[in-house]
Short mmCIF file of C-alpha atoms in Angstrom, two decimals:
data_model
loop_
_atom_site.label_atom_id
_atom_site.label_comp_id
_atom_site.label_asym_id
_atom_site.label_seq_id
_atom_site.Cartn_x
_atom_site.Cartn_y
_atom_site.Cartn_z
CA UNK A 18 46.90 41.57 13.38
CA UNK A 19 44.77 42.63 11.75
CA UNK A 20 41.45 44.85 13.30
CA UNK A 21 37.62 45.06 12.14
CA UNK A 22 36.05 48.72 11.73
CA UNK A 23 33.04 48.23 10.73
CA UNK A 24 30.89 50.94 12.52
CA UNK A 25 34.40 52.35 14.03
CA UNK A 26 35.71 53.39 11.70
CA UNK A 27 38.43 55.18 12.18
CA UNK A 28 39.44 58.64 11.26
CA UNK A 29 42.08 61.13 11.37
CA UNK A 30 39.58 64.20 11.73
CA UNK A 31 36.63 62.55 13.96
CA UNK A 32 34.07 65.03 12.72
CA UNK A 33 31.34 62.60 12.21
CA UNK A 34 30.88 64.27 9.13
CA UNK A 35 34.28 62.60 7.24
CA UNK A 36 33.15 59.33 4.86
CA UNK A 37 34.07 56.32 5.92
CA UNK A 38 37.65 55.74 5.02
CA UNK A 39 37.61 51.15 5.65
CA UNK A 40 41.66 49.95 5.27
CA UNK A 41 40.58 46.46 5.59
CA UNK A 42 38.10 45.30 4.14
CA UNK A 43 38.73 41.57 4.16
CA UNK A 44 38.87 42.01 8.93
CA UNK A 45 35.64 43.73 8.82
CA UNK A 46 33.82 41.30 7.92
CA UNK A 47 35.95 39.37 9.41
CA UNK A 48 34.21 40.73 12.38
CA UNK A 49 30.52 41.27 10.98
CA UNK A 50 29.58 38.35 9.72
CA UNK A 51 26.82 36.57 11.69
CA UNK A 52 27.75 33.04 9.53
CA UNK A 53 30.31 31.73 10.25
CA UNK A 54 33.19 31.32 7.65
CA UNK A 55 35.13 28.39 6.30
CA UNK A 56 38.12 27.36 9.65
CA UNK A 57 36.35 29.57 11.90
CA UNK A 58 33.63 29.99 14.38
CA UNK A 59 33.29 25.72 14.86
CA UNK A 60 31.39 24.39 17.61
CA UNK A 61 33.66 24.32 20.17
CA UNK A 62 34.26 22.83 24.02
CA UNK A 63 35.30 26.69 24.43
CA UNK A 64 32.47 27.92 24.36
CA UNK A 65 30.39 25.20 25.50
CA UNK A 66 32.70 25.66 28.74
CA UNK A 67 31.71 29.38 28.15
CA UNK A 68 28.40 29.41 27.86
CA UNK A 69 28.43 26.64 31.58
CA UNK A 70 27.60 23.21 29.86
CA UNK A 71 31.08 22.12 29.89
CA UNK A 72 33.47 21.72 33.37
CA UNK A 73 37.10 23.63 32.94
CA UNK A 74 38.93 20.73 32.92
CA UNK A 75 37.27 18.73 30.43
CA UNK A 76 37.32 22.72 28.43
CA UNK A 77 41.25 23.23 28.91
CA UNK A 78 42.42 19.38 28.08
CA UNK A 79 40.60 19.75 24.81
CA UNK A 80 41.02 23.38 24.17
CA UNK A 81 43.81 24.48 25.31
CA UNK A 82 45.24 26.06 29.84
CA UNK A 83 46.78 29.62 27.69
CA UNK A 84 42.96 29.95 25.78
CA UNK A 85 41.41 29.57 29.04
CA UNK A 86 43.60 31.13 31.61
CA UNK A 87 42.49 33.30 29.50
CA UNK A 88 39.26 34.03 29.13
CA UNK A 89 39.09 33.07 32.98
CA UNK A 90 40.67 36.93 33.00
CA UNK A 91 38.37 38.35 30.63
CA UNK A 92 35.73 36.21 32.37
CA UNK A 93 37.00 38.40 35.89
CA UNK A 94 37.28 41.62 34.52
CA UNK A 95 33.71 41.40 32.83
CA UNK A 96 32.36 39.86 35.84
CA UNK A 97 34.17 43.15 38.55
CA UNK A 98 31.83 45.07 35.45
CA UNK A 99 29.32 43.15 36.21
CA UNK A 100 29.50 45.52 39.57
CA UNK A 101 29.14 49.19 38.53
CA UNK A 102 26.09 50.42 39.66
CA UNK A 103 24.60 54.01 38.62
CA UNK A 104 26.47 57.06 39.56
CA UNK A 105 25.25 58.82 42.17
CA UNK A 106 23.64 61.58 41.18
CA UNK A 107 22.35 60.18 37.49
CA UNK A 108 18.61 59.45 39.02
CA UNK A 109 18.00 62.93 40.52
CA UNK A 110 19.43 64.37 37.51
CA UNK A 111 17.33 62.69 34.72
CA UNK A 112 13.92 63.25 37.26
CA UNK A 113 14.84 67.17 36.99
CA UNK A 114 14.89 66.97 33.18
CA UNK A 115 11.76 65.78 32.39
CA UNK A 116 8.83 67.77 31.09
CA UNK A 117 6.43 68.47 33.22
CA UNK A 118 3.19 65.71 31.52
CA UNK A 119 4.18 62.69 28.83
CA UNK A 120 3.30 64.13 25.74
CA UNK A 121 0.04 62.60 25.19
CA UNK A 122 -0.45 59.53 22.46
CA UNK A 123 -2.04 60.72 19.78
CA UNK A 124 -5.54 59.37 19.19
CA UNK A 125 -4.64 57.41 16.19
CA UNK A 126 -1.74 55.58 18.02
CA UNK A 127 -4.26 54.23 20.19
CA UNK A 128 -6.32 52.99 16.87
CA UNK A 129 -5.87 49.40 17.07
CA UNK A 130 -6.22 47.07 13.62
CA UNK A 131 -9.68 45.80 15.75
CA UNK A 132 -11.34 48.94 16.11
CA UNK A 133 -10.31 50.18 13.01
CA UNK A 134 -12.39 47.87 10.01
CA UNK A 135 -15.28 47.95 13.23
CA UNK A 136 -15.09 51.85 12.35
CA UNK A 137 -15.02 51.39 8.82
CA UNK A 138 -18.25 48.94 8.94
CA UNK A 139 -19.70 51.42 11.31
CA UNK A 140 -18.79 54.70 8.51
CA UNK A 141 -20.41 52.18 5.78
CA UNK A 142 -23.58 50.86 8.56
CA UNK A 143 -24.46 54.13 8.81
CA UNK A 144 -23.65 55.88 4.46
CA UNK A 145 -26.16 52.98 3.93
CA UNK A 146 -28.42 54.34 5.87
CA UNK A 147 -28.99 57.89 4.79
CA UNK A 148 -28.51 56.56 1.02
CA UNK A 149 -31.60 54.63 1.37
CA UNK A 150 -33.29 57.29 3.69
CA UNK A 151 -32.77 59.34 0.80
CA UNK A 152 -34.09 57.42 -1.40
CA UNK B 23 3.42 39.04 39.57
CA UNK B 24 6.22 38.07 36.60
CA UNK B 25 9.53 39.03 37.36
CA UNK B 26 11.71 41.36 34.71
CA UNK B 27 14.54 39.63 32.97
CA UNK B 28 16.35 43.28 33.89
CA UNK B 29 15.06 43.12 37.63
CA UNK B 30 17.10 39.76 37.89
CA UNK B 31 19.75 40.62 36.10
CA UNK B 32 19.92 43.97 38.81
CA UNK B 33 19.01 41.10 41.30
CA UNK B 34 21.72 39.14 40.53
CA UNK B 35 24.33 41.48 40.34
CA UNK B 36 23.23 44.60 43.00
CA UNK B 37 21.97 42.72 46.21
CA UNK B 38 19.71 44.61 45.96
CA UNK B 39 22.04 47.78 46.46
CA UNK B 40 20.91 50.92 45.04
CA UNK B 41 17.41 50.06 45.35
CA UNK B 42 14.74 50.88 47.11
CA UNK B 43 12.33 48.88 48.75
CA UNK B 44 9.85 48.83 45.88
CA UNK B 45 12.38 48.35 43.77
CA UNK B 46 12.98 44.36 45.59
CA UNK B 47 10.39 42.33 43.60
CA UNK B 48 8.97 44.21 41.12
CA UNK B 49 7.07 42.58 37.90
CA UNK B 50 5.63 43.57 34.93
CA UNK B 51 2.13 43.98 36.83
CA UNK B 52 3.70 46.26 38.70
CA UNK B 53 5.84 48.67 36.08
CA UNK B 54 2.33 49.19 34.39
CA UNK B 55 0.53 50.29 37.38
CA UNK B 56 3.00 53.15 37.52
CA UNK B 57 2.99 53.75 34.27
CA UNK B 58 -0.28 53.93 35.15
CA UNK B 59 0.17 56.36 37.78
CA UNK B 60 2.14 58.83 35.32
CA UNK B 61 0.03 58.81 32.82
CA UNK B 62 -2.19 60.32 35.26
CA UNK B 63 -0.17 63.32 36.30
CA UNK B 64 1.61 61.96 39.49
CA UNK B 65 5.50 62.39 37.88
CA UNK B 66 7.43 61.33 40.71
CA UNK B 67 6.26 57.32 40.70
CA UNK B 68 8.73 58.00 37.21
CA UNK B 69 10.89 57.91 39.31
CA UNK B 70 10.49 54.03 40.32
CA UNK B 71 10.59 53.26 37.36
CA UNK B 72 14.32 54.53 36.78
CA UNK B 73 15.36 53.08 39.87
CA UNK B 74 13.55 49.61 39.60
CA UNK B 75 16.07 49.87 35.74
CA UNK B 76 19.37 52.23 35.96
CA UNK B 77 21.43 50.08 36.90
CA UNK B 78 21.62 47.10 34.77
CA UNK B 79 20.52 49.96 31.19
CA UNK B 80 23.61 51.93 32.94
CA UNK B 81 25.83 48.67 32.45
CA UNK B 82 25.19 48.18 28.60
CA UNK B 83 25.13 51.65 27.72
CA UNK B 84 28.64 51.12 29.38
CA UNK B 85 29.61 47.79 27.64
CA UNK B 86 28.35 49.51 24.36
CA UNK B 87 30.19 52.29 24.67
CA UNK B 88 33.57 51.75 26.78
CA UNK B 89 32.31 55.87 28.52
CA UNK B 90 30.62 56.43 32.24
CA UNK B 91 30.10 59.77 30.61
CA UNK B 92 28.74 59.16 27.40
CA UNK B 93 27.18 56.15 29.48
CA UNK B 94 25.16 58.09 31.64
CA UNK B 95 24.10 61.40 28.46
CA UNK B 96 22.59 57.38 26.89
CA UNK B 97 21.07 57.32 29.75
CA UNK B 98 19.44 60.50 30.58
CA UNK B 99 18.59 60.85 27.31
CA UNK B 100 16.69 58.00 26.80
CA UNK B 101 14.68 57.50 30.25
CA UNK B 102 13.53 60.81 29.33
CA UNK B 103 12.70 60.24 25.40
CA UNK B 104 9.91 56.96 27.31
CA UNK B 105 8.84 59.33 30.09
CA UNK B 106 7.92 60.99 26.91
CA UNK B 107 6.41 58.18 24.93
CA UNK B 108 5.33 56.79 28.08
CA UNK B 109 1.48 56.07 26.42
CA UNK B 110 2.58 54.34 23.42
CA UNK B 111 4.20 51.62 25.80
CA UNK B 112 2.81 48.05 24.49
CA UNK B 113 3.73 44.80 25.91
CA UNK B 114 6.61 45.43 28.54
CA UNK B 115 8.11 48.94 29.88
CA UNK B 116 11.97 47.11 30.76
CA UNK B 117 12.73 45.27 27.10
CA UNK B 118 11.25 48.61 25.41
CA UNK B 119 13.17 50.90 27.47
CA UNK B 120 16.34 48.67 27.00
CA UNK B 121 15.54 49.08 22.99
CA UNK B 122 15.43 52.94 23.74
CA UNK B 123 19.02 52.74 25.01
CA UNK B 124 20.76 49.39 23.27
CA UNK B 125 19.34 51.79 19.39
CA UNK B 126 20.95 54.97 21.19
CA UNK B 127 23.87 53.58 22.32
CA UNK B 128 24.82 51.74 18.15
CA UNK B 129 23.40 54.69 17.21
CA UNK B 130 26.68 56.84 18.95
CA UNK B 131 28.59 53.73 18.12
CA UNK B 132 28.55 54.38 14.39
CA UNK B 133 28.02 58.55 14.42
CA UNK B 134 31.45 59.30 17.18
CA UNK B 135 33.56 55.46 15.58
CA UNK B 136 35.24 55.88 18.22
CA UNK B 137 37.84 53.09 18.83
CA UNK B 138 40.20 54.93 22.40
CA UNK B 139 37.83 54.12 25.15
CA UNK B 140 38.19 53.60 28.61
CA UNK B 141 36.36 53.10 32.25
CA UNK B 142 39.18 55.49 33.54
CA UNK B 143 36.65 58.12 33.23
CA UNK B 144 35.65 57.78 36.79
CA UNK B 145 36.69 57.47 40.02
CA UNK B 146 35.36 53.84 40.58
CA UNK B 147 37.05 52.35 43.85
CA UNK B 148 40.26 49.86 42.97
CA UNK B 149 39.58 46.24 44.39
CA UNK B 150 42.45 45.19 43.68
CA UNK B 151 44.82 43.18 45.68
CA UNK B 152 48.19 44.15 44.72
CA UNK B 153 49.31 47.25 42.78
CA UNK B 154 51.40 44.53 40.79
CA UNK B 155 47.69 42.69 40.01
CA UNK B 156 46.10 45.53 39.22
CA UNK B 157 48.31 47.44 36.66
CA UNK B 158 47.53 43.74 35.53
CA UNK B 159 44.74 43.97 34.83
CA UNK B 160 44.70 47.82 34.85
CA UNK B 161 46.33 46.07 31.44
CA UNK B 162 43.83 43.84 30.38
CA UNK B 163 40.99 46.19 30.76
CA UNK B 164 42.10 48.57 28.16
CA UNK B 165 43.45 46.25 25.57
CA UNK B 166 39.65 44.24 25.81
CA UNK B 167 37.68 47.79 25.27
CA UNK B 168 40.38 48.44 22.64
CA UNK B 169 39.27 45.21 20.91
CA UNK B 170 35.42 45.20 21.92
CA UNK B 171 35.79 48.40 19.99
CA UNK B 172 36.57 47.16 16.72
CA UNK B 173 33.60 44.35 17.17
CA UNK B 174 30.61 45.44 14.87
CA UNK B 175 27.62 47.35 17.57
CA UNK B 176 26.11 43.56 17.57
CA UNK B 177 28.69 41.40 17.90
CA UNK B 178 29.86 44.13 20.67
CA UNK B 179 25.93 44.34 22.18
CA UNK B 180 25.64 40.56 22.19
CA UNK B 181 29.31 39.98 24.39
CA UNK B 182 28.32 43.04 26.87
CA UNK B 183 24.90 41.35 26.90
CA UNK B 184 26.39 37.70 27.62
CA UNK B 185 29.30 38.72 29.38
CA UNK B 186 29.29 41.75 31.19
CA UNK B 187 25.73 41.70 31.68
CA UNK B 188 25.70 37.89 32.77
CA UNK B 189 22.12 37.41 31.10
CA UNK B 190 21.10 33.71 29.51
CA UNK B 191 20.57 33.93 25.51
CA UNK B 192 17.18 33.97 26.41
CA UNK B 193 17.49 36.83 28.51
CA UNK B 194 18.81 38.55 25.50
CA UNK B 195 16.62 36.92 22.68
CA UNK B 196 13.74 38.85 24.14
CA UNK B 197 15.10 41.74 24.87
CA UNK B 198 16.53 41.75 21.25
CA UNK B 199 13.48 40.34 19.57
CA UNK B 200 15.44 37.36 17.90
CA UNK B 201 16.31 34.37 17.79
CA UNK B 202 18.38 32.35 20.82
CA UNK B 203 20.17 30.60 17.69
CA UNK B 204 21.70 34.14 16.38
CA UNK B 205 22.24 35.65 19.25
CA UNK B 206 24.48 32.09 20.51
CA UNK B 207 26.15 32.37 16.95
CA UNK B 208 27.21 36.01 17.49
CA UNK B 209 28.47 35.79 20.97
CA UNK B 210 30.44 32.95 19.05
CA UNK B 211 32.02 35.10 16.68
CA UNK B 212 32.68 38.23 19.41
CA UNK B 213 34.68 35.79 21.16
CA UNK B 214 36.71 34.48 18.87
CA UNK B 215 37.24 37.11 17.23
CA UNK B 216 38.05 38.50 20.59
CA UNK B 217 40.24 36.10 21.13
CA UNK B 218 42.77 36.31 18.15
CA UNK B 219 42.76 40.09 19.29
CA UNK B 220 44.45 39.59 22.45
CA UNK B 221 45.63 36.16 22.69
CA UNK B 222 48.68 37.00 21.05
CA UNK B 223 49.81 39.09 24.42
CA UNK B 224 47.67 37.24 26.96
CA UNK B 225 47.62 33.71 25.69
#
């Protein structure tokens, strides 16, 4: 079985700083692409079923019983994970670790493009008035 | 009041469990009110946002990292970051804080390059009917996580959001700021990769 290690390069020394050692470039591309490769990622009834667009009987007829059974098991496992909740005490821990006040936003981050243009026009107008008065 | 994708998800999956009454039917407007309170100095009001969004965010981090401990750490760091930058929120708080968590997860995956993952580090109660069933499903769980760890982060993210979190493609597009078509393609690619990795043993 070829494996994709894009971003997960297996490294015997997991130091976080070691250079990535890609072991199988072709496999990496297989799982990392969004554009389908030839012969893969065709739009199938299996996807339609998993997306809730066709019923299980139809998917099973066309795609085969074994694939549908595999995905039924995967879905059951996913359902289990979907019931997970934040462990007790985590929310309190987060609150306890917050700084006293939120960092104030820098004034320049609050300036929108429209207000920036308005300020520039106003400054130019004031400048023009001053120059005129000096003449 | 407009409901948010994260809250909807939480309500669907938790049935209100672990949430305060205030979090039962919240919305974008309610979030903005709370943010205004926090910025006005009421730090404790931030707890409402944590209660409201921690479960779906925790599930996302858990699905992405496979480790309850790491998911907790990412959740904590993300909420602290959100608090520190609360004044910079433009638009929906739920989508904004989701992106903080999602980016943290992807950063973690890139930095750690961890291939071994396990959900067995914590003490969630077992819901299996027989020991055989439990063994069987534990094996699938381990294999599924092992296979998920081999996906590129963007594919893993799409799969987790669709299958583990049970989101619609529209919700995913809103949270990830991309198109439904691109997300469908990612989910399809992820499914095909997982199927290829698992079918030899299970199909």
